[in-house]
Amino acid sequence: MGFLFEQDNFALFRDGFLQTIELSALSALLALLLGTLLAAFRVSPVPVLRAFGTTWVTLFRNTPLTLLFFAVTFGLPPLGVHFSHLAFAVLALGGYTASFVCEVIRSGINTVPLGQAEAARSLGMNFFQTLTLVVLPQATRTVLAPMSSVFIALPRNSAIAGAFSVGELYSAQQTFSERGYSIFAIFFWVACAYLLISATVASFFRFLESRLAVAR
């Protein structure tokens, strides 16, 4: 397994590892922002917004992620949309993950007693104020555990980007395989890298849960 410590191999692995972190972080940010917006749409009193949110979630949750990568990478350029391979990967992975984030947040919103929203409206708050100032802060505690599962899975899902010209860990693994190194050794180090990322994400959410539990 010492092949990784050769200078060129380590640089390739390091670059793939950092690219995976960058892709995962950008996709997570997009998924969180878009997922929150979609959740707001799904509980909105406006029928058009509810329909849009429901359609997005139904479509993206039931479409294979690989197909979404194909649709974004090869479908957008003919429409005049030209981004880097990384940006296309972020759009596909972030949009896909946003559908799961939306449902997690919506389930958290449903745990907040209806009386909280009614009290806010009686004070003259509009829907946006009620959602952001009253409902979402209370829902946050209940969504952290299921949200952690979504974001722990995200780095592993990012491996698909390697097949679409993004130089992340899966792409590095392919290069090592082409160079004739042991498959066992390659997958050992790649698995360790994914495990490190997943453990870091899990630790971050445990930290958030402990902080919010103290504040309750």
PDB file of C-alpha atoms in Angstrom:
ATOM      1  CA  MET A   1       0.000   0.000   0.000  1.00  0.00           C
ATOM      2  CA  GLY A   2       3.037   2.245   0.032  1.00  0.00           C
ATOM      3  CA  PHE A   3       2.409   3.385  -3.544  1.00  0.00           C
ATOM      4  CA  LEU A   4       0.472   6.360  -2.188  1.00  0.00           C
ATOM      5  CA  PHE A   5       3.579   7.858  -0.630  1.00  0.00           C
ATOM      6  CA  GLU A   6       5.315   8.279  -3.956  1.00  0.00           C
ATOM      7  CA  GLN A   7       5.373  11.987  -4.744  1.00  0.00           C
ATOM      8  CA  ASP A   8       3.296  11.948  -7.944  1.00  0.00           C
ATOM      9  CA  ASN A   9       0.747   9.515  -6.544  1.00  0.00           C
ATOM     10  CA  PHE A  10       0.333  11.449  -3.317  1.00  0.00           C
ATOM     11  CA  ALA A  11      -0.206  14.693  -5.253  1.00  0.00           C
ATOM     12  CA  LEU A  12      -2.889  13.022  -7.373  1.00  0.00           C
ATOM     13  CA  PHE A  13      -4.606  11.562  -4.319  1.00  0.00           C
ATOM     14  CA  ARG A  14      -4.375  14.864  -2.432  1.00  0.00           C
ATOM     15  CA  ASP A  15      -5.860  16.814  -5.334  1.00  0.00           C
ATOM     16  CA  GLY A  16      -8.685  14.292  -5.676  1.00  0.00           C
ATOM     17  CA  PHE A  17      -9.366  14.438  -1.940  1.00  0.00           C
ATOM     18  CA  LEU A  18      -9.482  18.239  -1.912  1.00  0.00           C
ATOM     19  CA  GLN A  19     -11.676  18.287  -5.029  1.00  0.00           C
ATOM     20  CA  THR A  20     -14.104  15.899  -3.328  1.00  0.00           C
ATOM     21  CA  ILE A  21     -14.251  18.188  -0.297  1.00  0.00           C
ATOM     22  CA  GLU A  22     -14.814  21.243  -2.503  1.00  0.00           C
ATOM     23  CA  LEU A  23     -17.506  19.526  -4.553  1.00  0.00           C
ATOM     24  CA  SER A  24     -19.238  18.206  -1.430  1.00  0.00           C
ATOM     25  CA  ALA A  25     -19.103  21.541   0.388  1.00  0.00           C
ATOM     26  CA  LEU A  26     -20.446  23.569  -2.546  1.00  0.00           C
ATOM     27  CA  SER A  27     -23.152  20.994  -3.246  1.00  0.00           C
ATOM     28  CA  ALA A  28     -24.136  20.922   0.439  1.00  0.00           C
ATOM     29  CA  LEU A  29     -24.427  24.712   0.508  1.00  0.00           C
ATOM     30  CA  LEU A  30     -26.569  24.723  -2.627  1.00  0.00           C
ATOM     31  CA  ALA A  31     -28.690  21.846  -1.304  1.00  0.00           C
ATOM     32  CA  LEU A  32     -29.260  23.577   2.031  1.00  0.00           C
ATOM     33  CA  LEU A  33     -30.282  26.900   0.480  1.00  0.00           C
ATOM     34  CA  LEU A  34     -32.389  25.370  -2.270  1.00  0.00           C
ATOM     35  CA  GLY A  35     -33.863  22.707   0.007  1.00  0.00           C
ATOM     36  CA  THR A  36     -34.954  25.323   2.540  1.00  0.00           C
ATOM     37  CA  LEU A  37     -36.559  27.379  -0.219  1.00  0.00           C
ATOM     38  CA  LEU A  38     -38.355  24.308  -1.588  1.00  0.00           C
ATOM     39  CA  ALA A  39     -39.602  23.431   1.898  1.00  0.00           C
ATOM     40  CA  ALA A  40     -40.986  26.961   2.203  1.00  0.00           C
ATOM     41  CA  PHE A  41     -42.702  26.488  -1.144  1.00  0.00           C
ATOM     42  CA  ARG A  42     -44.213  23.189  -0.021  1.00  0.00           C
ATOM     43  CA  VAL A  43     -45.849  24.754   3.052  1.00  0.00           C
ATOM     44  CA  SER A  44     -46.684  28.011   1.294  1.00  0.00           C
ATOM     45  CA  PRO A  45     -50.328  29.173   1.043  1.00  0.00           C
ATOM     46  CA  VAL A  46     -49.702  29.868  -2.670  1.00  0.00           C
ATOM     47  CA  PRO A  47     -50.854  26.870  -4.777  1.00  0.00           C
ATOM     48  CA  VAL A  48     -48.359  27.532  -7.603  1.00  0.00           C
ATOM     49  CA  LEU A  49     -45.412  27.463  -5.196  1.00  0.00           C
ATOM     50  CA  ARG A  50     -46.685  24.303  -3.518  1.00  0.00           C
ATOM     51  CA  ALA A  51     -47.030  22.635  -6.914  1.00  0.00           C
ATOM     52  CA  PHE A  52     -43.518  23.708  -7.923  1.00  0.00           C
ATOM     53  CA  GLY A  53     -41.994  22.361  -4.703  1.00  0.00           C
ATOM     54  CA  THR A  54     -43.878  19.077  -4.949  1.00  0.00           C
ATOM     55  CA  THR A  55     -42.904  18.619  -8.593  1.00  0.00           C
ATOM     56  CA  TRP A  56     -39.223  19.300  -7.876  1.00  0.00           C
ATOM     57  CA  VAL A  57     -39.088  16.833  -4.993  1.00  0.00           C
ATOM     58  CA  THR A  58     -40.997  14.130  -6.853  1.00  0.00           C
ATOM     59  CA  LEU A  59     -38.887  14.505  -9.980  1.00  0.00           C
ATOM     60  CA  PHE A  60     -35.444  14.714  -8.399  1.00  0.00           C
ATOM     61  CA  ARG A  61     -35.961  12.090  -5.691  1.00  0.00           C
ATOM     62  CA  ASN A  62     -37.141   9.544  -8.236  1.00  0.00           C
ATOM     63  CA  THR A  63     -34.514  10.215 -10.899  1.00  0.00           C
ATOM     64  CA  PRO A  64     -31.168   8.353 -10.745  1.00  0.00           C
ATOM     65  CA  LEU A  65     -28.340  10.711  -9.869  1.00  0.00           C
ATOM     66  CA  THR A  66     -26.282   9.502 -12.837  1.00  0.00           C
ATOM     67  CA  LEU A  67     -29.117  10.512 -15.174  1.00  0.00           C
ATOM     68  CA  LEU A  68     -29.215  13.971 -13.596  1.00  0.00           C
ATOM     69  CA  PHE A  69     -25.476  14.335 -14.225  1.00  0.00           C
ATOM     70  CA  PHE A  70     -26.040  13.414 -17.858  1.00  0.00           C
ATOM     71  CA  ALA A  71     -28.948  15.879 -18.143  1.00  0.00           C
ATOM     72  CA  VAL A  72     -26.983  18.768 -16.644  1.00  0.00           C
ATOM     73  CA  THR A  73     -23.615  18.081 -18.265  1.00  0.00           C
ATOM     74  CA  PHE A  74     -24.895  17.378 -21.773  1.00  0.00           C
ATOM     75  CA  GLY A  75     -28.295  19.067 -21.722  1.00  0.00           C
ATOM     76  CA  LEU A  76     -27.392  22.585 -20.617  1.00  0.00           C
ATOM     77  CA  PRO A  77     -24.562  23.444 -23.091  1.00  0.00           C
ATOM     78  CA  PRO A  78     -26.869  23.146 -26.167  1.00  0.00           C
ATOM     79  CA  LEU A  79     -29.141  25.642 -24.391  1.00  0.00           C
ATOM     80  CA  GLY A  80     -26.297  28.150 -24.182  1.00  0.00           C
ATOM     81  CA  VAL A  81     -25.332  27.397 -20.577  1.00  0.00           C
ATOM     82  CA  HIS A  82     -21.580  26.848 -20.334  1.00  0.00           C
ATOM     83  CA  PHE A  83     -19.947  26.201 -16.969  1.00  0.00           C
ATOM     84  CA  SER A  84     -16.953  24.246 -15.748  1.00  0.00           C
ATOM     85  CA  HIS A  85     -17.297  20.515 -15.132  1.00  0.00           C
ATOM     86  CA  LEU A  86     -17.166  21.221 -11.400  1.00  0.00           C
ATOM     87  CA  ALA A  87     -20.024  23.735 -11.631  1.00  0.00           C
ATOM     88  CA  PHE A  88     -22.168  21.270 -13.585  1.00  0.00           C
ATOM     89  CA  ALA A  89     -21.449  18.621 -10.943  1.00  0.00           C
ATOM     90  CA  VAL A  90     -22.443  21.019  -8.150  1.00  0.00           C
ATOM     91  CA  LEU A  91     -25.723  21.805  -9.935  1.00  0.00           C
ATOM     92  CA  ALA A  92     -26.572  18.131 -10.400  1.00  0.00           C
ATOM     93  CA  LEU A  93     -25.519  16.954  -6.949  1.00  0.00           C
ATOM     94  CA  GLY A  94     -26.870  20.034  -5.152  1.00  0.00           C
ATOM     95  CA  GLY A  95     -30.216  19.913  -6.948  1.00  0.00           C
ATOM     96  CA  TYR A  96     -30.585  16.204  -6.220  1.00  0.00           C
ATOM     97  CA  THR A  97     -29.676  16.540  -2.536  1.00  0.00           C
ATOM     98  CA  ALA A  98     -31.936  19.581  -2.165  1.00  0.00           C
ATOM     99  CA  SER A  99     -34.989  17.382  -2.706  1.00  0.00           C
ATOM    100  CA  PHE A 100     -34.029  15.289   0.338  1.00  0.00           C
ATOM    101  CA  VAL A 101     -33.151  18.371   2.401  1.00  0.00           C
ATOM    102  CA  CYS A 102     -36.558  19.808   1.525  1.00  0.00           C
ATOM    103  CA  GLU A 103     -38.409  16.786   2.878  1.00  0.00           C
ATOM    104  CA  VAL A 104     -36.316  16.729   6.056  1.00  0.00           C
ATOM    105  CA  ILE A 105     -37.030  20.400   6.726  1.00  0.00           C
ATOM    106  CA  ARG A 106     -40.707  19.994   5.859  1.00  0.00           C
ATOM    107  CA  SER A 107     -41.005  17.137   8.336  1.00  0.00           C
ATOM    108  CA  GLY A 108     -39.394  19.370  10.956  1.00  0.00           C
ATOM    109  CA  ILE A 109     -41.832  22.180  10.170  1.00  0.00           C
ATOM    110  CA  ASN A 110     -44.722  19.749  10.696  1.00  0.00           C
ATOM    111  CA  THR A 111     -43.499  19.013  14.237  1.00  0.00           C
ATOM    112  CA  VAL A 112     -43.984  22.646  15.281  1.00  0.00           C
ATOM    113  CA  PRO A 113     -47.425  23.078  16.888  1.00  0.00           C
ATOM    114  CA  LEU A 114     -49.895  24.859  14.635  1.00  0.00           C
ATOM    115  CA  GLY A 115     -50.664  27.266  17.450  1.00  0.00           C
ATOM    116  CA  GLN A 116     -47.189  28.782  17.065  1.00  0.00           C
ATOM    117  CA  ALA A 117     -47.945  29.920  13.512  1.00  0.00           C
ATOM    118  CA  GLU A 118     -51.428  31.088  14.461  1.00  0.00           C
ATOM    119  CA  ALA A 119     -50.018  33.149  17.313  1.00  0.00           C
ATOM    120  CA  ALA A 120     -47.489  34.714  14.960  1.00  0.00           C
ATOM    121  CA  ARG A 121     -50.197  35.617  12.463  1.00  0.00           C
ATOM    122  CA  SER A 122     -52.299  37.126  15.243  1.00  0.00           C
ATOM    123  CA  LEU A 123     -49.365  39.442  15.949  1.00  0.00           C
ATOM    124  CA  GLY A 124     -49.465  40.651  12.356  1.00  0.00           C
ATOM    125  CA  MET A 125     -46.580  38.573  10.959  1.00  0.00           C
ATOM    126  CA  ASN A 126     -46.757  37.542   7.324  1.00  0.00           C
ATOM    127  CA  PHE A 127     -45.942  34.041   6.058  1.00  0.00           C
ATOM    128  CA  PHE A 128     -42.243  34.762   5.505  1.00  0.00           C
ATOM    129  CA  GLN A 129     -41.803  36.269   8.974  1.00  0.00           C
ATOM    130  CA  THR A 130     -43.712  33.433  10.619  1.00  0.00           C
ATOM    131  CA  LEU A 131     -41.621  30.823   8.846  1.00  0.00           C
ATOM    132  CA  THR A 132     -38.200  32.373   9.400  1.00  0.00           C
ATOM    133  CA  LEU A 133     -38.674  33.849  12.875  1.00  0.00           C
ATOM    134  CA  VAL A 134     -40.996  31.356  14.547  1.00  0.00           C
ATOM    135  CA  VAL A 135     -41.279  28.009  12.767  1.00  0.00           C
ATOM    136  CA  LEU A 136     -37.816  27.254  11.331  1.00  0.00           C
ATOM    137  CA  PRO A 137     -35.870  28.049  14.534  1.00  0.00           C
ATOM    138  CA  GLN A 138     -38.020  25.545  16.413  1.00  0.00           C
ATOM    139  CA  ALA A 139     -37.841  22.958  13.643  1.00  0.00           C
ATOM    140  CA  THR A 140     -34.037  23.102  13.492  1.00  0.00           C
ATOM    141  CA  ARG A 141     -33.515  20.887  16.549  1.00  0.00           C
ATOM    142  CA  THR A 142     -35.700  18.108  15.199  1.00  0.00           C
ATOM    143  CA  VAL A 143     -34.135  18.009  11.723  1.00  0.00           C
ATOM    144  CA  LEU A 144     -30.462  17.796  12.686  1.00  0.00           C
ATOM    145  CA  ALA A 145     -30.338  13.991  13.026  1.00  0.00           C
ATOM    146  CA  PRO A 146     -32.005  13.166   9.674  1.00  0.00           C
ATOM    147  CA  MET A 147     -30.166  16.057   8.020  1.00  0.00           C
ATOM    148  CA  SER A 148     -26.832  14.576   9.088  1.00  0.00           C
ATOM    149  CA  SER A 149     -27.694  11.358   7.224  1.00  0.00           C
ATOM    150  CA  VAL A 150     -28.358  13.338   4.049  1.00  0.00           C
ATOM    151  CA  PHE A 151     -25.060  15.209   4.193  1.00  0.00           C
ATOM    152  CA  ILE A 152     -23.046  12.144   5.210  1.00  0.00           C
ATOM    153  CA  ALA A 153     -24.276  10.435   2.044  1.00  0.00           C
ATOM    154  CA  LEU A 154     -23.480  13.449  -0.146  1.00  0.00           C
ATOM    155  CA  PRO A 155     -19.662  12.947  -0.397  1.00  0.00           C
ATOM    156  CA  ARG A 156     -20.194   9.327  -1.437  1.00  0.00           C
ATOM    157  CA  ASN A 157     -22.690  10.436  -4.082  1.00  0.00           C
ATOM    158  CA  SER A 158     -20.079  12.858  -5.378  1.00  0.00           C
ATOM    159  CA  ALA A 159     -18.097   9.888  -6.715  1.00  0.00           C
ATOM    160  CA  ILE A 160     -20.346   9.953  -9.796  1.00  0.00           C
ATOM    161  CA  ALA A 161     -18.744  13.269 -10.763  1.00  0.00           C
ATOM    162  CA  GLY A 162     -15.519  11.392 -11.516  1.00  0.00           C
ATOM    163  CA  ALA A 163     -17.162   9.954 -14.605  1.00  0.00           C
ATOM    164  CA  PHE A 164     -17.943  13.487 -15.807  1.00  0.00           C
ATOM    165  CA  SER A 165     -14.415  14.942 -15.961  1.00  0.00           C
ATOM    166  CA  VAL A 166     -14.245  16.126 -12.344  1.00  0.00           C
ATOM    167  CA  GLY A 167     -10.897  15.194 -10.789  1.00  0.00           C
ATOM    168  CA  GLU A 168     -12.147  13.905  -7.425  1.00  0.00           C
ATOM    169  CA  LEU A 169     -11.352  10.692  -5.535  1.00  0.00           C
ATOM    170  CA  TYR A 170     -13.116   8.344  -7.931  1.00  0.00           C
ATOM    171  CA  SER A 171     -11.197   9.880 -10.824  1.00  0.00           C
ATOM    172  CA  ALA A 172      -7.942   9.407  -8.912  1.00  0.00           C
ATOM    173  CA  GLN A 173      -8.879   5.788  -8.262  1.00  0.00           C
ATOM    174  CA  GLN A 174      -9.360   5.216 -11.977  1.00  0.00           C
ATOM    175  CA  THR A 175      -5.943   6.705 -12.723  1.00  0.00           C
ATOM    176  CA  PHE A 176      -4.258   4.496 -10.120  1.00  0.00           C
ATOM    177  CA  SER A 177      -5.994   1.448 -11.592  1.00  0.00           C
ATOM    178  CA  GLU A 178      -4.738   2.344 -15.067  1.00  0.00           C
ATOM    179  CA  ARG A 179      -1.219   2.557 -13.662  1.00  0.00           C
ATOM    180  CA  GLY A 180      -1.506  -1.061 -12.526  1.00  0.00           C
ATOM    181  CA  TYR A 181      -1.539  -0.630  -8.763  1.00  0.00           C
ATOM    182  CA  SER A 182      -3.292  -3.131  -6.495  1.00  0.00           C
ATOM    183  CA  ILE A 183      -7.062  -2.677  -6.470  1.00  0.00           C
ATOM    184  CA  PHE A 184      -7.139  -3.529  -2.767  1.00  0.00           C
ATOM    185  CA  ALA A 185      -4.577  -0.858  -1.918  1.00  0.00           C
ATOM    186  CA  ILE A 186      -6.373   1.757  -4.044  1.00  0.00           C
ATOM    187  CA  PHE A 187      -9.768   1.137  -2.509  1.00  0.00           C
ATOM    188  CA  PHE A 188      -8.285   1.021   0.989  1.00  0.00           C
ATOM    189  CA  TRP A 189      -6.973   4.578   0.728  1.00  0.00           C
ATOM    190  CA  VAL A 190     -10.037   5.873  -1.105  1.00  0.00           C
ATOM    191  CA  ALA A 191     -12.290   4.300   1.534  1.00  0.00           C
ATOM    192  CA  CYS A 192     -10.204   5.900   4.289  1.00  0.00           C
ATOM    193  CA  ALA A 193     -10.611   9.291   2.615  1.00  0.00           C
ATOM    194  CA  TYR A 194     -14.399   8.950   2.359  1.00  0.00           C
ATOM    195  CA  LEU A 195     -14.527   7.688   5.944  1.00  0.00           C
ATOM    196  CA  LEU A 196     -12.603  10.747   7.132  1.00  0.00           C
ATOM    197  CA  ILE A 197     -14.999  13.104   5.334  1.00  0.00           C
ATOM    198  CA  SER A 198     -18.090  11.276   6.615  1.00  0.00           C
ATOM    199  CA  ALA A 199     -16.752  11.180  10.183  1.00  0.00           C
ATOM    200  CA  THR A 200     -16.049  14.918  10.063  1.00  0.00           C
ATOM    201  CA  VAL A 201     -19.583  15.661   8.875  1.00  0.00           C
ATOM    202  CA  ALA A 202     -21.070  13.395  11.552  1.00  0.00           C
ATOM    203  CA  SER A 203     -18.964  15.060  14.254  1.00  0.00           C
ATOM    204  CA  PHE A 204     -20.096  18.498  13.089  1.00  0.00           C
ATOM    205  CA  PHE A 205     -23.765  17.550  13.379  1.00  0.00           C
ATOM    206  CA  ARG A 206     -23.216  15.947  16.786  1.00  0.00           C
ATOM    207  CA  PHE A 207     -21.638  19.216  17.899  1.00  0.00           C
ATOM    208  CA  LEU A 208     -24.667  21.151  16.647  1.00  0.00           C
ATOM    209  CA  GLU A 209     -27.046  18.771  18.394  1.00  0.00           C
ATOM    210  CA  SER A 210     -25.193  19.123  21.691  1.00  0.00           C
ATOM    211  CA  ARG A 211     -25.156  22.914  21.466  1.00  0.00           C
ATOM    212  CA  LEU A 212     -28.855  23.136  20.709  1.00  0.00           C
ATOM    213  CA  ALA A 213     -29.685  20.593  23.381  1.00  0.00           C
ATOM    214  CA  VAL A 214     -27.990  22.822  25.955  1.00  0.00           C
ATOM    215  CA  ALA A 215     -29.873  25.857  24.694  1.00  0.00           C
ATOM    216  CA  ARG A 216     -33.270  24.100  24.876  1.00  0.00           C
TER     217      ARG A 216
END
